[in-house]
Short mmCIF file of C-alpha atoms and ligand atoms in Angstrom, two decimals:
data_model
loop_
_atom_site.label_atom_id
_atom_site.label_comp_id
_atom_site.label_asym_id
_atom_site.label_seq_id
_atom_site.Cartn_x
_atom_site.Cartn_y
_atom_site.Cartn_z
CA MET A 1140 -12.09 13.65 -7.18
CA VAL A 1141 -11.10 11.04 -10.04
CA GLU A 1142 -11.21 7.77 -8.80
CA ALA A 1143 -8.00 5.95 -9.27
CA LEU A 1144 -10.18 2.66 -9.95
CA ARG A 1145 -13.60 1.68 -10.51
CA ILE A 1146 -14.73 -1.99 -10.79
CA THR A 1147 -18.17 -2.48 -12.01
CA GLY A 1148 -19.91 -5.83 -12.57
CA VAL A 1149 -16.75 -7.85 -13.49
CA SER A 1150 -17.15 -11.34 -13.59
CA LYS A 1151 -14.73 -14.02 -14.63
CA ARG A 1152 -15.44 -18.09 -15.08
CA LEU A 1153 -12.43 -20.21 -14.29
CA GLY A 1154 -12.86 -23.63 -14.12
CA ARG A 1155 -16.90 -24.53 -13.13
CA ASN A 1156 -17.40 -21.99 -10.70
CA PRO A 1157 -17.59 -17.91 -11.39
CA ALA A 1158 -14.19 -16.69 -9.94
CA LEU A 1159 -15.61 -13.22 -10.17
CA ASP A 1160 -19.50 -12.87 -10.02
CA GLY A 1161 -20.26 -9.07 -10.57
CA ALA A 1162 -17.60 -7.83 -8.26
CA GLU A 1163 -17.78 -3.96 -7.83
CA LEU A 1164 -15.57 -1.49 -5.86
CA THR A 1165 -13.88 1.66 -5.98
CA VAL A 1166 -10.55 3.04 -5.12
CA ARG A 1167 -9.84 6.69 -4.47
CA SER A 1168 -7.21 8.41 -5.46
CA GLY A 1169 -4.22 8.65 -3.00
CA GLU A 1170 -5.69 6.01 -0.87
CA VAL A 1171 -4.51 2.64 0.51
CA TYR A 1172 -7.26 0.16 -0.10
CA GLY A 1173 -7.35 -3.10 1.25
CA LEU A 1174 -8.81 -6.20 -0.49
CA LEU A 1175 -9.83 -8.97 1.70
CA GLY A 1176 -11.49 -12.16 1.58
CA PRO A 1177 -11.37 -15.93 2.46
CA ASN A 1178 -8.95 -18.49 0.11
CA GLY A 1179 -10.42 -18.79 -3.03
CA ALA A 1180 -12.59 -15.50 -2.85
CA GLY A 1181 -11.35 -14.15 -6.13
CA LYS A 1182 -8.93 -11.71 -5.19
CA THR A 1183 -6.07 -12.62 -7.12
CA THR A 1184 -8.45 -13.23 -10.40
CA LEU A 1185 -9.50 -9.49 -9.56
CA MET A 1186 -5.96 -8.29 -9.28
CA LYS A 1187 -5.06 -10.14 -12.63
CA SER A 1188 -8.00 -8.71 -14.00
CA ILE A 1189 -6.67 -4.85 -13.28
CA ALA A 1190 -3.22 -5.79 -14.47
CA GLY A 1191 -4.76 -6.95 -17.93
CA LEU A 1192 -3.45 -10.85 -17.46
CA LEU A 1193 -7.11 -11.94 -17.66
CA ARG A 1194 -9.86 -10.75 -19.39
CA PRO A 1195 -12.89 -10.63 -17.55
CA ASP A 1196 -16.35 -12.38 -19.26
CA SER A 1197 -18.16 -9.59 -18.66
CA GLY A 1198 -18.19 -5.87 -16.43
CA GLU A 1199 -15.97 -2.90 -16.65
CA ILE A 1200 -12.85 -1.55 -15.15
CA THR A 1201 -11.31 2.01 -15.41
CA VAL A 1202 -8.39 3.23 -14.09
CA PHE A 1203 -8.33 7.50 -13.34
CA GLY A 1204 -11.10 7.41 -15.56
CA ARG A 1205 -10.25 5.45 -18.60
CA PRO A 1206 -10.98 2.05 -19.25
CA LEU A 1207 -8.47 0.02 -19.24
CA SER A 1208 -6.18 -0.14 -22.39
CA GLU A 1209 -2.31 -0.56 -22.99
CA ASP A 1210 -2.14 3.38 -22.25
CA ALA A 1211 -4.36 3.19 -19.05
CA ARG A 1212 -2.29 0.36 -17.67
CA ARG A 1213 0.85 1.88 -18.06
CA GLU A 1214 -0.01 3.81 -14.97
CA ILE A 1215 -0.30 0.55 -12.92
CA GLY A 1216 2.17 -0.89 -11.03
CA THR A 1217 1.89 -4.58 -10.10
CA LEU A 1218 2.92 -7.55 -8.02
CA ILE A 1219 0.89 -10.74 -8.27
CA GLU A 1220 1.18 -14.32 -7.15
CA GLY A 1221 5.00 -13.70 -6.22
CA PRO A 1222 8.00 -11.36 -6.74
CA GLY A 1223 8.32 -13.07 -10.20
CA VAL A 1224 12.08 -12.57 -10.30
CA TRP A 1225 14.93 -14.49 -12.23
CA PRO A 1226 17.33 -16.39 -9.83
CA HIS A 1227 20.44 -16.08 -11.60
CA LEU A 1228 20.22 -12.44 -12.37
CA ASN A 1229 21.07 -9.92 -9.77
CA ALA A 1230 18.67 -6.58 -8.78
CA ARG A 1231 20.87 -4.45 -11.23
CA GLU A 1232 20.28 -6.50 -14.11
CA HIS A 1233 16.24 -6.89 -12.91
CA ILE A 1234 16.24 -2.98 -12.97
CA ARG A 1235 18.38 -2.82 -16.40
CA VAL A 1236 15.51 -5.11 -17.84
CA HIS A 1237 12.72 -3.75 -16.64
CA ALA A 1238 13.68 -0.09 -17.30
CA ARG A 1239 14.44 -1.14 -20.91
CA LEU A 1240 11.08 -2.85 -21.19
CA ARG A 1241 9.00 -0.32 -19.69
CA GLY A 1242 11.13 2.67 -21.61
CA VAL A 1243 11.77 4.69 -18.41
CA PRO A 1244 15.27 5.52 -17.05
CA GLU A 1245 17.33 2.86 -15.12
CA GLU A 1246 17.88 5.58 -12.58
CA TRP A 1247 14.12 5.35 -11.64
CA GLY A 1248 14.76 1.92 -10.73
CA TRP A 1249 17.70 2.57 -8.62
CA GLN A 1250 15.39 5.20 -6.39
CA ALA A 1251 12.61 2.35 -6.34
CA LEU A 1252 15.73 -0.18 -5.09
CA ARG A 1253 16.81 2.61 -2.21
CA SER A 1254 13.38 3.07 -1.16
CA LEU A 1255 13.24 -0.50 -0.56
CA GLY A 1256 16.50 -0.59 1.17
CA MET A 1257 17.83 -3.16 -1.29
CA ALA A 1258 20.38 -0.55 -2.72
CA ASP A 1259 23.43 -2.72 -1.18
CA LEU A 1260 22.36 -5.92 -2.89
CA ALA A 1261 22.51 -4.70 -6.16
CA LYS A 1262 25.11 -7.19 -7.34
CA ARG A 1263 23.93 -10.33 -5.68
CA ARG A 1264 22.04 -12.84 -7.62
CA VAL A 1265 18.72 -13.38 -6.41
CA SER A 1266 19.24 -17.14 -5.72
CA ALA A 1267 21.05 -15.92 -2.66
CA TYR A 1268 18.35 -13.77 -1.65
CA SER A 1269 16.30 -14.42 1.09
CA LEU A 1270 12.45 -14.46 0.66
CA GLY A 1271 11.98 -11.02 2.16
CA MET A 1272 14.78 -9.73 0.00
CA ARG A 1273 12.83 -11.42 -3.02
CA TRP A 1274 9.72 -9.75 -2.04
CA ARG A 1275 11.29 -6.22 -1.96
CA LEU A 1276 12.86 -6.76 -5.41
CA GLY A 1277 9.33 -7.46 -6.46
CA ILE A 1278 8.06 -4.60 -5.15
CA ALA A 1279 10.78 -2.33 -6.44
CA LEU A 1280 10.00 -3.22 -10.02
CA ALA A 1281 6.32 -2.77 -9.42
CA LEU A 1282 7.58 0.90 -8.50
CA LEU A 1283 10.04 1.36 -11.08
CA ALA A 1284 8.00 3.14 -13.91
CA ARG A 1285 6.34 5.47 -11.22
CA PRO A 1286 2.80 4.14 -11.01
CA ARG A 1287 0.14 6.11 -10.37
CA LEU A 1288 -1.50 2.81 -9.14
CA LEU A 1289 -0.10 0.03 -7.32
CA VAL A 1290 -1.74 -3.27 -7.34
CA LEU A 1291 -0.02 -5.79 -4.68
CA ASP A 1292 -1.29 -9.33 -4.19
CA GLU A 1293 -0.45 -10.11 -0.07
CA PRO A 1294 2.80 -8.15 -0.75
CA THR A 1295 3.92 -8.88 3.00
CA ASN A 1296 3.98 -12.76 2.55
CA GLY A 1297 6.84 -14.39 4.05
CA LEU A 1298 8.23 -11.19 5.55
CA ASP A 1299 9.74 -10.88 8.95
CA PRO A 1300 8.16 -8.03 11.41
CA VAL A 1301 10.52 -5.59 10.26
CA GLY A 1302 9.77 -6.20 6.60
CA VAL A 1303 5.99 -6.00 7.36
CA ARG A 1304 6.72 -2.68 9.35
CA ASP A 1305 8.80 -1.44 6.29
CA ILE A 1306 6.19 -2.24 3.50
CA ARG A 1307 3.62 -0.28 5.76
CA GLU A 1308 5.54 2.77 6.13
CA LEU A 1309 6.71 2.74 2.49
CA LEU A 1310 2.65 2.38 1.32
CA ARG A 1311 1.88 5.40 3.50
CA ASN A 1312 4.67 7.26 2.52
CA LEU A 1313 3.44 6.28 -1.37
CA ALA A 1314 0.02 7.83 -0.36
CA SER A 1315 1.33 10.79 1.06
CA ALA A 1316 3.04 11.37 -2.08
CA GLY A 1317 -0.31 10.63 -3.81
CA VAL A 1318 0.17 7.26 -5.33
CA THR A 1319 -2.61 5.18 -4.92
CA THR A 1320 -2.56 1.31 -3.74
CA LEU A 1321 -4.79 -1.74 -3.98
CA VAL A 1322 -3.38 -4.40 -1.73
CA SER A 1323 -4.49 -7.58 -1.14
CA SER A 1324 -4.14 -9.61 2.37
CA HIS A 1325 -4.93 -12.06 5.17
CA GLN A 1326 -3.26 -10.07 7.78
CA LEU A 1327 -6.03 -8.28 9.31
CA ASP A 1328 -4.10 -6.39 12.08
CA GLN A 1329 -1.86 -5.07 8.97
CA VAL A 1330 -4.83 -4.09 6.93
CA ALA A 1331 -6.00 -2.10 10.10
CA ARG A 1332 -2.91 -0.22 10.46
CA THR A 1333 -2.29 0.61 6.74
CA CYS A 1334 -5.10 0.92 4.71
CA ASP A 1335 -8.12 3.97 4.41
CA ARG A 1336 -10.81 2.02 3.21
CA VAL A 1337 -11.27 -1.76 2.27
CA GLY A 1338 -13.56 -4.17 0.19
CA VAL A 1339 -14.47 -7.57 1.28
CA LEU A 1340 -14.67 -10.30 -1.55
CA VAL A 1341 -16.84 -13.12 -0.57
CA ALA A 1342 -17.37 -16.02 -3.34
CA GLY A 1343 -16.40 -13.43 -6.30
CA SER A 1344 -18.73 -10.69 -5.33
CA MET A 1345 -18.27 -7.78 -2.81
CA ALA A 1346 -19.77 -8.48 0.54
CA TYR A 1347 -18.23 -4.97 1.50
CA ASP A 1348 -16.70 -1.86 0.34
CA GLY A 1349 -16.13 1.02 2.50
CA PRO A 1350 -13.97 2.51 5.31
CA LEU A 1351 -12.61 0.46 7.90
CA ASP A 1352 -14.90 1.74 10.77
CA GLY A 1353 -17.90 0.31 8.78
CA LEU A 1354 -16.44 -3.11 8.87
CA ALA A 1355 -14.91 -3.18 12.06
CA VAL A 1356 -16.86 -4.19 15.46
CA ASP A 1357 -15.84 -1.92 18.37
CA GLY A 1358 -12.55 -1.24 16.62
CA ASP A 1359 -11.56 -4.61 15.60
CA LEU A 1360 -11.58 -5.43 11.91
CA GLU A 1361 -11.06 -9.30 12.69
CA THR A 1362 -14.44 -9.60 14.54
CA GLY A 1363 -16.17 -7.62 11.68
CA PHE A 1364 -14.58 -9.63 9.11
CA PHE A 1365 -15.40 -12.88 11.00
CA ASN A 1366 -19.13 -11.70 11.24
CA LEU A 1367 -19.55 -10.71 7.52
CA VAL A 1368 -17.72 -13.84 6.11
CA THR A 1369 -19.82 -15.86 8.46
CA ARG A 1370 -23.01 -14.22 7.47
CA THR A 1371 -22.43 -14.61 3.74
CA ASP A 1372 -21.32 -18.28 4.13
CA ALA A 1373 -17.90 -18.13 2.19
CA GLY A 1374 -16.48 -21.50 2.37
CA VAL A 1375 -12.95 -22.16 1.13
CA ARG A 1376 -13.15 -22.28 -2.52
N1 LIG B 210 -6.38 -21.38 -13.58
C1 LIG B 210 -7.62 -21.46 -12.52
N2 LIG B 210 -8.57 -22.47 -13.26
C2 LIG B 210 -9.64 -22.82 -12.49
N3 LIG B 210 -9.85 -22.47 -11.35
C3 LIG B 210 -9.59 -21.33 -10.91
C4 LIG B 210 -7.94 -21.07 -11.48
N4 LIG B 210 -7.18 -19.99 -10.76
C5 LIG B 210 -8.18 -19.91 -10.06
N5 LIG B 210 -9.17 -20.59 -9.88
C6 LIG B 210 -10.51 -20.43 -8.92
O1 LIG B 210 -11.36 -19.18 -8.73
C7 LIG B 210 -11.43 -18.94 -7.65
C8 LIG B 210 -10.63 -17.69 -7.33
O2 LIG B 210 -9.29 -17.91 -7.11
P1 LIG B 210 -8.13 -16.72 -6.27
O3 LIG B 210 -6.93 -17.16 -6.84
O4 LIG B 210 -8.89 -15.33 -7.11
O5 LIG B 210 -8.95 -16.56 -4.97
P2 LIG B 210 -8.08 -15.51 -3.63
O6 LIG B 210 -9.29 -14.68 -3.57
O7 LIG B 210 -7.02 -14.95 -4.70
O8 LIG B 210 -7.61 -16.82 -3.11
P3 LIG B 210 -6.36 -16.68 -1.92
O9 LIG B 210 -6.74 -15.92 -0.87
O10 LIG B 210 -6.00 -18.56 -1.56
O11 LIG B 210 -5.01 -16.32 -2.62
C9 LIG B 210 -10.90 -20.27 -6.74
O12 LIG B 210 -12.33 -20.68 -6.45
C10 LIG B 210 -9.95 -20.83 -7.48
O13 LIG B 210 -9.92 -22.35 -6.90
#
């Protein structure tokens, strides 16, 4: 099976310390992969590198077997560091702009909006949205060009329990349809319920990359995570 994403020895220095220090992980096609790690571990830096927003100092990133290039990036939908929406525009206008930028039919955007339960809000300005609605719009925009790989940085931040459940179901449904997701999160209970495999970044390096069972202790992901992070002396960076 072709791997959706392979990260090999990726390093990136930001400021004085390496934000990524030889990070390695593999995401298989069609799975939901949870990226965990303490604050400052390098999760966002890794996701930005995959999205092409940062250029690693060294290492290799391949997407569906191809090195990252403009073409390969068309396969990726991203939501990194917040929903990235414009307050004075409504959802319909967001769809229009993004569809045009990516050269895809607006209808794809409408389908993505519907899948997030947002179709009724299409004419309302984003400035009148709740935080949860902004996140949903951000995810709809990440889905708009029908990516084969979704990269989501803490997509359930600020969502209420119904919103968190909806995103969980959305990611599982997408996985059933063959869409691969790399998702970062600090919500270990949600990760345990959503992800097939997980990776733990500690101080820019992978401390774990494998099945949930291999990290959990007696079925408890939180205990396994704490044990690992304490052992590797992560600290907050
Ligand atoms: N623009 C920057 N300039 C200097 N250092 C930075 C910059 N952005 C991030 N860093 C540092 O790089 C390291 C990794 O940060 P990153 O945001 O990738 O971590 P993270 O795992 O996403 O953290 P969190 O869980 O808090 O979102 C941290 O030590 C952070 O302080």
